[in-house]
Structure formats: C-alpha cells, structure tokens
Amino acid sequence: MSEIERLKDVVIRLRAEDGCPWDMVQTHASLKTTCIEEAAEVICGVNILEEKGDPENLKEELGDLLLQVMFHAVIAEEEGLFTFDDVARTVSEKMIRRHPHVFSGVVYDLDEDRHAAWEQIKQAEKAGKEWQEPYLKAAMEEAEELIEKAKKRKGYDQN
C-alpha cells in the first residue's frame, strides 16, 4: 500500500461512524479555516528552511496541507462528486498540457515565448468559465478574513 493510500484510509477511518466526532462532521465549508491556516504554515516551513536550513517543519506542514486535500477529496467521494485520483489526474493533465516544451517536444527560443504560450493555454482552459472569476475575488477576501481569525486564535493579533 502506498503512503497516499494509507492517508486516504486514515481519513476514511476518522470519518467513519466509530471514528472521531470532530472529523465525522467536517464539510468542505467547515474545513476552509484549517485549509488556509495549513497553507500559511507551509509558508512558515519554507521560511524556516530558507533561514535555518531545517526541512522538518516544511515536511510536517506539507503533510498537514496534503491532509486537507485528502479530507476534501474523501468528502467529495462520499458525496459522489470526485475522488482523490480525479484530483491528481486533473492536475497532472493540466501540467502536461501547460508544458508542451517538456512533454510534447515543442521548442521555444525565448522565455517570453514560453510564458506567452503558457498564458494562451491557460486562457483556452478558462474559456467558457469566465463566470467563475468573481468567485476568486470573493475567495481572496474570505481568505484574508480567515487569516485574521487564525491570527486571533493563535494570539498573533496585536490590536
């Protein structure tokens, strides 16, 4: 069994009827706070690595962020929406599509050409999904609010 399969089994067990009461009741919405906090803690881990050369915190925090991804994927699977494999497949396909110079033998003479191609591919992917754009702005604002709440919970608010 791979470690990712083991992690999925752990999350499934935590959400089982005889699992953890807190984990059982989590939803996509209720996990927003922990997801944003874990993302911030990954940034902390990167900073520690850069300043101290110690990778342990980054390893731990990446695991915590991966747990958030797995939690959402398991909940989505319970809801019949998609699986963790679907998530992994989607991002793999996106990266392959956006890197034709790596996966399809396309040659760009200039970095600017490669960047322009990336943007063109990304725009083509987003075609027909323009209605989603206002949701990103609102999500950024919500993320700021969640970070402020996290700062208060952790005692970092200086107001």
PDB file of N, CA and C in Angstrom, residues 28 72-73 75-83 86:
ATOM      1  N   HIS A  28     -16.818  20.591   3.408  1.00  0.00           N
ATOM      2  CA  HIS A  28     -15.922  21.452   2.627  1.00  0.00           C
ATOM      3  C   HIS A  28     -15.877  22.842   3.259  1.00  0.00           C
ATOM      4  N   HIS A  72     -10.824  16.919   1.770  1.00  0.00           N
ATOM      5  CA  HIS A  72     -11.788  17.407   0.784  1.00  0.00           C
ATOM      6  C   HIS A  72     -12.111  16.329  -0.250  1.00  0.00           C
ATOM      7  N   ALA A  73     -11.103  15.589  -0.677  1.00  0.00           N
ATOM      8  CA  ALA A  73     -11.324  14.548  -1.680  1.00  0.00           C
ATOM      9  C   ALA A  73     -12.194  13.422  -1.122  1.00  0.00           C
ATOM     10  N   ILE A  75     -14.399  13.671   1.344  1.00  0.00           N
ATOM     11  CA  ILE A  75     -15.756  14.211   1.467  1.00  0.00           C
ATOM     12  C   ILE A  75     -16.423  14.251   0.096  1.00  0.00           C
ATOM     13  N   ALA A  76     -15.696  14.704  -0.919  1.00  0.00           N
ATOM     14  CA  ALA A  76     -16.251  14.743  -2.278  1.00  0.00           C
ATOM     15  C   ALA A  76     -16.619  13.349  -2.767  1.00  0.00           C
ATOM     16  N   GLU A  77     -15.786  12.373  -2.436  1.00  0.00           N
ATOM     17  CA  GLU A  77     -16.100  10.999  -2.835  1.00  0.00           C
ATOM     18  C   GLU A  77     -17.348  10.506  -2.115  1.00  0.00           C
ATOM     19  N   GLU A  78     -17.481  10.821  -0.825  1.00  0.00           N
ATOM     20  CA  GLU A  78     -18.692  10.459  -0.078  1.00  0.00           C
ATOM     21  C   GLU A  78     -19.935  11.074  -0.718  1.00  0.00           C
ATOM     22  N   GLU A  79     -19.769  12.278  -1.261  1.00  0.00           N
ATOM     23  CA  GLU A  79     -20.881  12.992  -1.896  1.00  0.00           C
ATOM     24  C   GLU A  79     -21.105  12.579  -3.341  1.00  0.00           C
ATOM     25  N   GLY A  80     -20.235  11.695  -3.859  1.00  0.00           N
ATOM     26  CA  GLY A  80     -20.366  11.239  -5.239  1.00  0.00           C
ATOM     27  C   GLY A  80     -19.891  12.252  -6.265  1.00  0.00           C
ATOM     28  N   LEU A  81     -19.016  13.172  -5.857  1.00  0.00           N
ATOM     29  CA  LEU A  81     -18.566  14.234  -6.758  1.00  0.00           C
ATOM     30  C   LEU A  81     -17.302  13.875  -7.524  1.00  0.00           C
ATOM     31  N   PHE A  82     -16.249  13.466  -6.819  1.00  0.00           N
ATOM     32  CA  PHE A  82     -14.981  13.083  -7.426  1.00  0.00           C
ATOM     33  C   PHE A  82     -14.129  12.401  -6.371  1.00  0.00           C
ATOM     34  N   THR A  83     -12.983  11.852  -6.804  1.00  0.00           N
ATOM     35  CA  THR A  83     -12.088  11.138  -5.894  1.00  0.00           C
ATOM     36  C   THR A  83     -10.732  11.850  -5.836  1.00  0.00           C
ATOM     37  N   ASP A  86      -9.080  11.525  -9.073  1.00  0.00           N
ATOM     38  CA  ASP A  86      -9.564  12.515 -10.036  1.00  0.00           C
ATOM     39  C   ASP A  86      -8.819  13.840  -9.865  1.00  0.00           C
TER      40      ASP A  86
END
